[in-house]
Structures are given as C-alpha cells and as structure tokens.
C-alpha cells in the first residue's frame, strides 16, 4: 500500500525542483575511477560545501547588480559619469582591510573588486546610452 | 563623573574596531559637491547596501578559499592534477542555470567562476610545489 500523497503548496513543487538540479552531477570529475574511493569521498564532501558557497555567491552577486542597476539609472537620469574614482579608491582600501581580517589575499580582493567594477561600469554605460536614445 | 568602564572580553575590543572602519568614508566620491543633495543622498543609500554586500562577498570568498585550500592539500598529497575539467564543466553549467534563476547575466556568472577557478588553480599549483619541495 502506498502512502497517500501529501497536499503540497505550489512553492513546494517537488517535481519542478529537479528542473534546476537534475542535470547537475555533484560527483562530476575527470578523476572519476582514477582515485581511491576514500580520497574521492573526501573531495566530494569539500566540493559540496563549495557548491553551496557558489550558489550563495551567485544570488549575492545578483543582488549587488540590482543595487548597481539603480545607481546606473540615477547616474543616467542626472547625467553623471559612469565611474567614480574617489568612491572606487575608498572601496578598494576598505575591501583590502576586510580581506586581511578574513585571511583572504588582499591583492585578490582588489582584483575581484576591479573585475566587478568593470562589469558595473559597462552596465552603467549601456543604461546611459539607452537613456540617451530614448530622449533622441 | 564618568561611567566605570565595563570589563570586555578581548573579542569585543571596542578600540580596535575602529581600526577596520575609521579610515573608510562611505560618502567618498569624486562627485561630492557637484550633485544635488537629494541625488547624493539616494546614491549614498544604495552604496551603503553595496558596501554590506561587498563585505559579505569578501568573507564568503575567504570561506571558499579555505575549502579549495583543503582540496589543494588533498590533491598534492595524492599527486592529482590541479585542474579537473569534468568538474569545472559541471560547475559552469550549474552556475549559469542558477544565474538565470537569480536574474543575473549567465555569461557574467561563467566569467566570474572562471576568474575564481584560475585563482584556485594557481593556489593548487603553489601547494603542490611546496609539497614537492618538502619531500625533496
């Protein structure tokens, strides 16, 4: 006898959950079969934490771009320049200090921020162009 | 009459807290004085959210590198290659899918992961060299 299926809210959607996960194999590796089972198990355990951190990073970056998108609209509306060197210098020195506290290489933190900022400036310029085009 | 100073644990260190924050000016901007006060206030309000997100990103990245550092030691100990193309392909396709869910540009998510992975591989190679040197 099978258990009666519980009534689930649409949010629970157990059938759809697989949409975002079923094609991801957390054990995918070019090392499969070439490594001791115990070593592979340890590797997969650490990788599962990395996968959780990466999902968090993606959602956090999405939130950061939502915020910079607002800055972009504000700058375009008031015809302000896309970049702000004074702000960027303050951000870099703060992030280097936070990186030291977190035992992360400060040079990497700076490279990371520059990587993000160059993407943000690209977005700001695109917003400004759109804004200009809609006025022409 | 002054309040008696409360006894604080070393972790609380109120004098040292300023070390990581006093030189950061959240209002630093090359636009200061050139923009309407209300526009500047709106900009600074969004930037304060960006600053919170950036601190979170730095601490999360530090945690990610702690995990990959463990992978590096495991790989060096068992003489496994620094990179794992099968794993990287699975990570990229998962992160692109998560990015779509988060309304983040999937191409940017992929660029971001590649940026992180190239740093990780550099670390793995350094760990492997150290490991080899300590055996020589």
PDB file of C-alpha atoms in Angstrom:
ATOM      1  CA  UNK A   1       0.000   0.000   0.000  1.00  0.00           C
ATOM      2  CA  UNK A   2       1.411   3.390  -0.943  1.00  0.00           C
ATOM      3  CA  UNK A   3       1.360   6.434   1.327  1.00  0.00           C
ATOM      4  CA  UNK A   4      -1.285   8.986   0.287  1.00  0.00           C
ATOM      5  CA  UNK A   5       0.391  11.878  -1.489  1.00  0.00           C
ATOM      6  CA  UNK A   6       0.511  14.922   0.807  1.00  0.00           C
ATOM      7  CA  UNK A   7      -1.089  18.090  -0.497  1.00  0.00           C
ATOM      8  CA  UNK A   8       1.740  20.481  -1.302  1.00  0.00           C
ATOM      9  CA  UNK A   9       1.665  24.193  -1.920  1.00  0.00           C
ATOM     10  CA  UNK A  10       2.819  25.345  -5.352  1.00  0.00           C
ATOM     11  CA  UNK A  11       6.034  26.600  -3.745  1.00  0.00           C
ATOM     12  CA  UNK A  12       6.996  23.116  -2.680  1.00  0.00           C
ATOM     13  CA  UNK A  13       6.718  21.763  -6.257  1.00  0.00           C
ATOM     14  CA  UNK A  14       8.745  18.583  -5.760  1.00  0.00           C
ATOM     15  CA  UNK A  15       8.563  17.733  -9.474  1.00  0.00           C
ATOM     16  CA  UNK A  16       9.967  21.042 -10.554  1.00  0.00           C
ATOM     17  CA  UNK A  17      12.793  21.172  -8.041  1.00  0.00           C
ATOM     18  CA  UNK A  18      14.604  18.673 -10.237  1.00  0.00           C
ATOM     19  CA  UNK A  19      14.488  21.186 -13.112  1.00  0.00           C
ATOM     20  CA  UNK A  20      17.345  23.149 -11.569  1.00  0.00           C
ATOM     21  CA  UNK A  21      19.238  20.234 -10.091  1.00  0.00           C
ATOM     22  CA  UNK A  22      18.733  17.029 -12.081  1.00  0.00           C
ATOM     23  CA  UNK A  23      21.292  17.804 -14.768  1.00  0.00           C
ATOM     24  CA  UNK A  24      23.966  18.790 -12.243  1.00  0.00           C
ATOM     25  CA  UNK A  25      26.130  15.914 -11.110  1.00  0.00           C
ATOM     26  CA  UNK A  26      27.924  16.906  -7.884  1.00  0.00           C
ATOM     27  CA  UNK A  27      30.243  13.938  -8.440  1.00  0.00           C
ATOM     28  CA  UNK A  28      31.242  15.005 -11.973  1.00  0.00           C
ATOM     29  CA  UNK A  29      35.030  14.711 -12.220  1.00  0.00           C
ATOM     30  CA  UNK A  30      37.703  13.891 -14.773  1.00  0.00           C
ATOM     31  CA  UNK A  31      39.351  11.963 -11.906  1.00  0.00           C
ATOM     32  CA  UNK A  32      36.449   9.502 -11.512  1.00  0.00           C
ATOM     33  CA  UNK A  33      37.727   5.930 -11.316  1.00  0.00           C
ATOM     34  CA  UNK A  34      41.382   7.042 -11.048  1.00  0.00           C
ATOM     35  CA  UNK A  35      41.338   7.849  -7.349  1.00  0.00           C
ATOM     36  CA  UNK A  36      40.843   5.832  -4.153  1.00  0.00           C
ATOM     37  CA  UNK A  37      37.228   5.775  -3.002  1.00  0.00           C
ATOM     38  CA  UNK A  38      38.119   7.385   0.370  1.00  0.00           C
ATOM     39  CA  UNK A  39      40.027  10.233  -1.313  1.00  0.00           C
ATOM     40  CA  UNK A  40      37.136  10.786  -3.740  1.00  0.00           C
ATOM     41  CA  UNK A  41      34.658  10.826  -0.839  1.00  0.00           C
ATOM     42  CA  UNK A  42      36.692  13.499   0.956  1.00  0.00           C
ATOM     43  CA  UNK A  43      36.981  15.529  -2.265  1.00  0.00           C
ATOM     44  CA  UNK A  44      33.213  15.321  -2.892  1.00  0.00           C
ATOM     45  CA  UNK A  45      32.450  16.355   0.680  1.00  0.00           C
ATOM     46  CA  UNK A  46      34.547  19.546   0.334  1.00  0.00           C
ATOM     47  CA  UNK A  47      33.100  20.169  -3.129  1.00  0.00           C
ATOM     48  CA  UNK A  48      29.580  20.034  -1.770  1.00  0.00           C
ATOM     49  CA  UNK A  49      30.458  22.951   0.543  1.00  0.00           C
ATOM     50  CA  UNK A  50      31.997  24.804  -2.407  1.00  0.00           C
ATOM     51  CA  UNK A  51      28.767  24.251  -4.384  1.00  0.00           C
ATOM     52  CA  UNK A  52      26.728  25.759  -1.547  1.00  0.00           C
ATOM     53  CA  UNK A  53      29.064  28.757  -1.331  1.00  0.00           C
ATOM     54  CA  UNK A  54      28.899  29.228  -5.122  1.00  0.00           C
ATOM     55  CA  UNK A  55      25.090  29.294  -5.127  1.00  0.00           C
ATOM     56  CA  UNK A  56      25.228  31.924  -2.361  1.00  0.00           C
ATOM     57  CA  UNK A  57      27.772  33.939  -4.364  1.00  0.00           C
ATOM     58  CA  UNK A  58      25.545  33.898  -7.458  1.00  0.00           C
ATOM     59  CA  UNK A  59      22.467  35.103  -5.575  1.00  0.00           C
ATOM     60  CA  UNK A  60      24.511  37.723  -3.712  1.00  0.00           C
ATOM     61  CA  UNK A  61      26.067  38.995  -6.940  1.00  0.00           C
ATOM     62  CA  UNK A  62      22.576  39.207  -8.454  1.00  0.00           C
ATOM     63  CA  UNK A  63      21.544  41.378  -5.504  1.00  0.00           C
ATOM     64  CA  UNK A  64      24.652  43.548  -5.938  1.00  0.00           C
ATOM     65  CA  UNK A  65      23.814  44.117  -9.612  1.00  0.00           C
ATOM     66  CA  UNK A  66      20.249  45.034  -8.669  1.00  0.00           C
ATOM     67  CA  UNK A  67      21.738  47.777  -6.472  1.00  0.00           C
ATOM     68  CA  UNK A  68      24.231  48.993  -9.077  1.00  0.00           C
ATOM     69  CA  UNK A  69      21.456  48.955 -11.683  1.00  0.00           C
ATOM     70  CA  UNK A  70      19.650  51.521  -9.505  1.00  0.00           C
ATOM     71  CA  UNK A  71      22.863  53.569  -9.322  1.00  0.00           C
ATOM     72  CA  UNK A  72      23.105  53.347 -13.125  1.00  0.00           C
ATOM     73  CA  UNK A  73      19.583  54.706 -13.613  1.00  0.00           C
ATOM     74  CA  UNK A  74      20.265  57.508 -11.104  1.00  0.00           C
ATOM     75  CA  UNK A  75      23.503  58.434 -12.869  1.00  0.00           C
ATOM     76  CA  UNK A  76      21.906  58.344 -16.332  1.00  0.00           C
ATOM     77  CA  UNK A  77      18.942  60.448 -15.180  1.00  0.00           C
ATOM     78  CA  UNK A  78      21.257  63.108 -13.759  1.00  0.00           C
ATOM     79  CA  UNK A  79      23.892  62.775 -16.484  1.00  0.00           C
ATOM     80  CA  UNK A  80      26.605  61.746 -14.020  1.00  0.00           C
ATOM     81  CA  UNK A  81      29.729  59.887 -15.201  1.00  0.00           C
ATOM     82  CA  UNK A  82      29.616  56.037 -15.128  1.00  0.00           C
ATOM     83  CA  UNK A  83      32.757  55.723 -12.975  1.00  0.00           C
ATOM     84  CA  UNK A  84      33.588  57.435  -9.666  1.00  0.00           C
ATOM     85  CA  UNK A  85      37.337  57.158  -8.968  1.00  0.00           C
ATOM     86  CA  UNK A  86      37.050  58.635  -5.440  1.00  0.00           C
ATOM     87  CA  UNK A  87      34.450  56.042  -4.473  1.00  0.00           C
ATOM     88  CA  UNK A  88      36.386  53.187  -6.103  1.00  0.00           C
ATOM     89  CA  UNK A  89      39.603  54.057  -4.212  1.00  0.00           C
ATOM     90  CA  UNK A  90      37.704  54.055  -0.894  1.00  0.00           C
ATOM     91  CA  UNK A  91      36.050  50.718  -1.747  1.00  0.00           C
ATOM     92  CA  UNK A  92      39.357  49.093  -2.669  1.00  0.00           C
ATOM     93  CA  UNK A  93      41.125  50.142   0.502  1.00  0.00           C
ATOM     94  CA  UNK A  94      38.194  49.001   2.660  1.00  0.00           C
ATOM     95  CA  UNK A  95      37.955  45.627   0.922  1.00  0.00           C
ATOM     96  CA  UNK A  96      41.698  45.041   1.275  1.00  0.00           C
ATOM     97  CA  UNK A  97      41.343  45.656   5.020  1.00  0.00           C
ATOM     98  CA  UNK A  98      38.322  43.335   5.275  1.00  0.00           C
ATOM     99  CA  UNK A  99      40.207  40.699   3.265  1.00  0.00           C
ATOM    100  CA  UNK A 100      43.082  40.790   5.778  1.00  0.00           C
ATOM    101  CA  UNK A 101      40.590  40.283   8.590  1.00  0.00           C
ATOM    102  CA  UNK A 102      39.089  37.308   6.711  1.00  0.00           C
ATOM    103  CA  UNK A 103      42.547  35.840   5.880  1.00  0.00           C
ATOM    104  CA  UNK A 104      41.877  36.321   2.172  1.00  0.00           C
ATOM    105  CA  UNK A 105      44.709  37.607  -0.062  1.00  0.00           C
ATOM    106  CA  UNK A 106      44.119  41.417  -0.201  1.00  0.00           C
ATOM    107  CA  UNK A 107      45.585  41.532  -3.721  1.00  0.00           C
ATOM    108  CA  UNK A 108      42.944  39.012  -4.787  1.00  0.00           C
ATOM    109  CA  UNK A 109      40.174  41.024  -3.099  1.00  0.00           C
ATOM    110  CA  UNK A 110      41.309  44.081  -5.051  1.00  0.00           C
ATOM    111  CA  UNK A 111      41.440  42.126  -8.332  1.00  0.00           C
ATOM    112  CA  UNK A 112      37.960  40.786  -7.559  1.00  0.00           C
ATOM    113  CA  UNK A 113      36.505  44.256  -6.919  1.00  0.00           C
ATOM    114  CA  UNK A 114      38.098  45.596 -10.115  1.00  0.00           C
ATOM    115  CA  UNK A 115      36.572  42.669 -12.004  1.00  0.00           C
ATOM    116  CA  UNK A 116      33.110  43.508 -10.646  1.00  0.00           C
ATOM    117  CA  UNK A 117      33.503  47.282 -11.092  1.00  0.00           C
ATOM    118  CA  UNK A 118      34.496  46.959 -14.746  1.00  0.00           C
ATOM    119  CA  UNK A 119      31.292  44.943 -15.351  1.00  0.00           C
ATOM    120  CA  UNK A 120      29.269  47.560 -13.441  1.00  0.00           C
ATOM    121  CA  UNK A 121      30.733  50.432 -15.485  1.00  0.00           C
ATOM    122  CA  UNK A 122      29.868  48.527 -18.678  1.00  0.00           C
ATOM    123  CA  UNK A 123      26.268  48.282 -17.385  1.00  0.00           C
ATOM    124  CA  UNK A 124      26.195  51.989 -16.433  1.00  0.00           C
ATOM    125  CA  UNK A 125      27.347  52.988 -19.898  1.00  0.00           C
ATOM    126  CA  UNK A 126      24.697  50.787 -21.513  1.00  0.00           C
ATOM    127  CA  UNK A 127      21.983  52.318 -19.294  1.00  0.00           C
ATOM    128  CA  UNK A 128      23.205  55.836 -20.166  1.00  0.00           C
ATOM    129  CA  UNK A 129      23.095  55.010 -23.901  1.00  0.00           C
ATOM    130  CA  UNK A 130      19.565  53.603 -23.601  1.00  0.00           C
ATOM    131  CA  UNK A 131      18.534  56.652 -21.632  1.00  0.00           C
ATOM    132  CA  UNK A 132      20.022  58.981 -24.253  1.00  0.00           C
ATOM    133  CA  UNK A 133      18.449  57.001 -27.110  1.00  0.00           C
ATOM    134  CA  UNK A 134      15.005  57.222 -25.529  1.00  0.00           C
ATOM    135  CA  UNK A 135      15.403  61.041 -25.446  1.00  0.00           C
ATOM    136  CA  UNK A 136      16.543  61.353 -29.060  1.00  0.00           C
TER     137      UNK A 136
ATOM    138  CA  UNK B   1      31.505  61.658  36.994  1.00  0.00           C
ATOM    139  CA  UNK B   2      32.395  59.143  34.296  1.00  0.00           C
ATOM    140  CA  UNK B   3      30.757  55.735  33.921  1.00  0.00           C
ATOM    141  CA  UNK B   4      33.020  52.892  35.080  1.00  0.00           C
ATOM    142  CA  UNK B   5      34.488  51.122  32.061  1.00  0.00           C
ATOM    143  CA  UNK B   6      32.795  47.736  31.562  1.00  0.00           C
ATOM    144  CA  UNK B   7      35.062  44.710  31.513  1.00  0.00           C
ATOM    145  CA  UNK B   8      35.123  43.469  27.925  1.00  0.00           C
ATOM    146  CA  UNK B   9      36.407  40.241  26.508  1.00  0.00           C
ATOM    147  CA  UNK B  10      39.290  40.543  24.080  1.00  0.00           C
ATOM    148  CA  UNK B  11      36.889  39.750  21.230  1.00  0.00           C
ATOM    149  CA  UNK B  12      34.845  42.858  21.888  1.00  0.00           C
ATOM    150  CA  UNK B  13      37.866  45.203  21.649  1.00  0.00           C
ATOM    151  CA  UNK B  14      35.959  48.443  21.061  1.00  0.00           C
ATOM    152  CA  UNK B  15      39.180  50.408  20.488  1.00  0.00           C
ATOM    153  CA  UNK B  16      40.317  48.128  17.739  1.00  0.00           C
ATOM    154  CA  UNK B  17      37.014  48.013  15.886  1.00  0.00           C
ATOM    155  CA  UNK B  18      37.784  51.469  14.574  1.00  0.00           C
ATOM    156  CA  UNK B  19      40.979  50.102  13.017  1.00  0.00           C
ATOM    157  CA  UNK B  20      38.909  48.442  10.299  1.00  0.00           C
ATOM    158  CA  UNK B  21      36.349  51.166   9.829  1.00  0.00           C
ATOM    159  CA  UNK B  22      37.629  54.630  10.753  1.00  0.00           C
ATOM    160  CA  UNK B  23      39.578  55.267   7.557  1.00  0.00           C
ATOM    161  CA  UNK B  24      36.681  54.238   5.290  1.00  0.00           C
ATOM    162  CA  UNK B  25      34.473  57.114   4.223  1.00  0.00           C
ATOM    163  CA  UNK B  26      31.169  55.699   2.906  1.00  0.00           C
ATOM    164  CA  UNK B  27      30.493  59.125   1.353  1.00  0.00           C
ATOM    165  CA  UNK B  28      33.805  59.221  -0.567  1.00  0.00           C
ATOM    166  CA  UNK B  29      33.009  60.334  -4.130  1.00  0.00           C
ATOM    167  CA  UNK B  30      34.588  62.292  -6.946  1.00  0.00           C
ATOM    168  CA  UNK B  31      31.075  63.723  -7.450  1.00  0.00           C
ATOM    169  CA  UNK B  32      30.924  65.367  -3.990  1.00  0.00           C
ATOM    170  CA  UNK B  33      29.712  68.948  -4.252  1.00  0.00           C
ATOM    171  CA  UNK B  34      28.757  68.572  -7.939  1.00  0.00           C
ATOM    172  CA  UNK B  35      25.419  66.840  -7.371  1.00  0.00           C
ATOM    173  CA  UNK B  36      22.121  67.853  -5.751  1.00  0.00           C
ATOM    174  CA  UNK B  37      21.939  66.877  -2.093  1.00  0.00           C
ATOM    175  CA  UNK B  38      18.855  64.665  -2.654  1.00  0.00           C
ATOM    176  CA  UNK B  39      20.533  62.786  -5.526  1.00  0.00           C
ATOM    177  CA  UNK B  40      23.668  62.305  -3.414  1.00  0.00           C
ATOM    178  CA  UNK B  41      21.564  61.013  -0.501  1.00  0.00           C
ATOM    179  CA  UNK B  42      19.884  58.464  -2.751  1.00  0.00           C
ATOM    180  CA  UNK B  43      23.265  57.409  -4.187  1.00  0.00           C
ATOM    181  CA  UNK B  44      24.773  57.001  -0.699  1.00  0.00           C
ATOM    182  CA  UNK B  45      21.791  54.964   0.472  1.00  0.00           C
ATOM    183  CA  UNK B  46      22.224  52.461  -2.385  1.00  0.00           C
ATOM    184  CA  UNK B  47      26.004  52.454  -1.876  1.00  0.00           C
ATOM    185  CA  UNK B  48      25.584  51.540   1.766  1.00  0.00           C
ATOM    186  CA  UNK B  49      23.756  48.356   0.655  1.00  0.00           C
ATOM    187  CA  UNK B  50      26.530  47.674  -1.865  1.00  0.00           C
ATOM    188  CA  UNK B  51      29.110  48.045   0.935  1.00  0.00           C
ATOM    189  CA  UNK B  52      27.247  45.485   3.054  1.00  0.00           C
ATOM    190  CA  UNK B  53      27.050  43.073   0.122  1.00  0.00           C
ATOM    191  CA  UNK B  54      30.775  43.553  -0.594  1.00  0.00           C
ATOM    192  CA  UNK B  55      31.763  42.735   2.986  1.00  0.00           C
ATOM    193  CA  UNK B  56      29.633  39.563   2.738  1.00  0.00           C
ATOM    194  CA  UNK B  57      31.282  38.672  -0.583  1.00  0.00           C
ATOM    195  CA  UNK B  58      34.777  39.057   0.917  1.00  0.00           C
ATOM    196  CA  UNK B  59      34.019  36.813   3.897  1.00  0.00           C
ATOM    197  CA  UNK B  60      32.259  34.272   1.668  1.00  0.00           C
ATOM    198  CA  UNK B  61      35.174  34.207  -0.785  1.00  0.00           C
ATOM    199  CA  UNK B  62      37.539  33.701   2.174  1.00  0.00           C
ATOM    200  CA  UNK B  63      35.446  30.683   3.180  1.00  0.00           C
ATOM    201  CA  UNK B  64      35.506  29.370  -0.403  1.00  0.00           C
ATOM    202  CA  UNK B  65      39.303  29.601  -0.496  1.00  0.00           C
ATOM    203  CA  UNK B  66      39.502  27.768   2.848  1.00  0.00           C
ATOM    204  CA  UNK B  67      37.596  24.920   1.175  1.00  0.00           C
ATOM    205  CA  UNK B  68      39.674  24.931  -2.023  1.00  0.00           C
ATOM    206  CA  UNK B  69      42.840  25.076   0.099  1.00  0.00           C
ATOM    207  CA  UNK B  70      41.747  21.727   1.582  1.00  0.00           C
ATOM    208  CA  UNK B  71      41.172  20.383  -1.936  1.00  0.00           C
ATOM    209  CA  UNK B  72      44.667  21.627  -2.864  1.00  0.00           C
ATOM    210  CA  UNK B  73      46.291  19.754   0.016  1.00  0.00           C
ATOM    211  CA  UNK B  74      44.306  16.598  -0.837  1.00  0.00           C
ATOM    212  CA  UNK B  75      45.342  16.822  -4.488  1.00  0.00           C
ATOM    213  CA  UNK B  76      49.005  17.485  -3.634  1.00  0.00           C
ATOM    214  CA  UNK B  77      49.092  14.591  -1.142  1.00  0.00           C
ATOM    215  CA  UNK B  78      47.692  12.179  -3.727  1.00  0.00           C
ATOM    216  CA  UNK B  79      49.545  13.726  -6.689  1.00  0.00           C
ATOM    217  CA  UNK B  80      46.310  14.611  -8.505  1.00  0.00           C
ATOM    218  CA  UNK B  81      46.255  17.309 -11.212  1.00  0.00           C
ATOM    219  CA  UNK B  82      45.429  20.899 -10.109  1.00  0.00           C
ATOM    220  CA  UNK B  83      42.538  21.274 -12.576  1.00  0.00           C
ATOM    221  CA  UNK B  84      39.544  18.970 -13.140  1.00  0.00           C
ATOM    222  CA  UNK B  85      37.865  19.801 -16.478  1.00  0.00           C
ATOM    223  CA  UNK B  86      34.898  17.449 -15.877  1.00  0.00           C
ATOM    224  CA  UNK B  87      34.121  19.125 -12.549  1.00  0.00           C
ATOM    225  CA  UNK B  88      34.595  22.636 -13.990  1.00  0.00           C
ATOM    226  CA  UNK B  89      32.173  21.987 -16.873  1.00  0.00           C
ATOM    227  CA  UNK B  90      29.512  20.749 -14.409  1.00  0.00           C
ATOM    228  CA  UNK B  91      30.065  23.807 -12.171  1.00  0.00           C
ATOM    229  CA  UNK B  92      29.774  26.237 -15.066  1.00  0.00           C
ATOM    230  CA  UNK B  93      26.538  24.787 -16.381  1.00  0.00           C
ATOM    231  CA  UNK B  94      25.000  24.731 -12.864  1.00  0.00           C
ATOM    232  CA  UNK B  95      26.040  28.322 -12.127  1.00  0.00           C
ATOM    233  CA  UNK B  96      24.631  29.525 -15.447  1.00  0.00           C
ATOM    234  CA  UNK B  97      21.309  27.913 -14.512  1.00  0.00           C
ATOM    235  CA  UNK B  98      21.360  29.450 -11.013  1.00  0.00           C
ATOM    236  CA  UNK B  99      22.255  32.830 -12.532  1.00  0.00           C
ATOM    237  CA  UNK B 100      19.172  32.680 -14.764  1.00  0.00           C
ATOM    238  CA  UNK B 101      17.048  31.936 -11.707  1.00  0.00           C
ATOM    239  CA  UNK B 102      18.594  34.945  -9.918  1.00  0.00           C
ATOM    240  CA  UNK B 103      18.224  37.238 -12.979  1.00  0.00           C
ATOM    241  CA  UNK B 104      21.994  37.577 -13.233  1.00  0.00           C
ATOM    242  CA  UNK B 105      23.641  37.510 -16.679  1.00  0.00           C
ATOM    243  CA  UNK B 106      24.693  33.820 -17.114  1.00  0.00           C
ATOM    244  CA  UNK B 107      27.662  34.907 -19.234  1.00  0.00           C
ATOM    245  CA  UNK B 108      28.842  37.037 -16.317  1.00  0.00           C
ATOM    246  CA  UNK B 109      28.363  34.129 -13.860  1.00  0.00           C
ATOM    247  CA  UNK B 110      30.523  31.968 -16.115  1.00  0.00           C
ATOM    248  CA  UNK B 111      33.205  34.681 -16.399  1.00  0.00           C
ATOM    249  CA  UNK B 112      33.098  35.050 -12.614  1.00  0.00           C
ATOM    250  CA  UNK B 113      33.563  31.313 -11.995  1.00  0.00           C
ATOM    251  CA  UNK B 114      36.446  31.188 -14.476  1.00  0.00           C
ATOM    252  CA  UNK B 115      38.037  34.126 -12.676  1.00  0.00           C
ATOM    253  CA  UNK B 116      37.798  32.295  -9.329  1.00  0.00           C
ATOM    254  CA  UNK B 117      38.878  28.921 -10.738  1.00  0.00           C
ATOM    255  CA  UNK B 118      42.022  30.366 -12.334  1.00  0.00           C
ATOM    256  CA  UNK B 119      42.993  31.774  -8.919  1.00  0.00           C
ATOM    257  CA  UNK B 120      42.234  28.407  -7.278  1.00  0.00           C
ATOM    258  CA  UNK B 121      44.370  26.510  -9.802  1.00  0.00           C
ATOM    259  CA  UNK B 122      47.236  28.956  -9.137  1.00  0.00           C
ATOM    260  CA  UNK B 123      46.877  28.138  -5.413  1.00  0.00           C
ATOM    261  CA  UNK B 124      46.734  24.371  -6.087  1.00  0.00           C
ATOM    262  CA  UNK B 125      49.924  24.542  -8.136  1.00  0.00           C
ATOM    263  CA  UNK B 126      51.681  26.510  -5.379  1.00  0.00           C
ATOM    264  CA  UNK B 127      50.571  23.950  -2.770  1.00  0.00           C
ATOM    265  CA  UNK B 128      51.790  21.091  -4.999  1.00  0.00           C
ATOM    266  CA  UNK B 129      55.194  22.814  -5.436  1.00  0.00           C
ATOM    267  CA  UNK B 130      55.520  23.351  -1.661  1.00  0.00           C
ATOM    268  CA  UNK B 131      54.532  19.746  -1.079  1.00  0.00           C
ATOM    269  CA  UNK B 132      57.100  18.508  -3.595  1.00  0.00           C
ATOM    270  CA  UNK B 133      59.800  20.823  -2.170  1.00  0.00           C
ATOM    271  CA  UNK B 134      59.208  19.491   1.340  1.00  0.00           C
ATOM    272  CA  UNK B 135      59.798  15.949   0.006  1.00  0.00           C
ATOM    273  CA  UNK B 136      62.987  16.802  -1.892  1.00  0.00           C
TER     274      UNK B 136
END
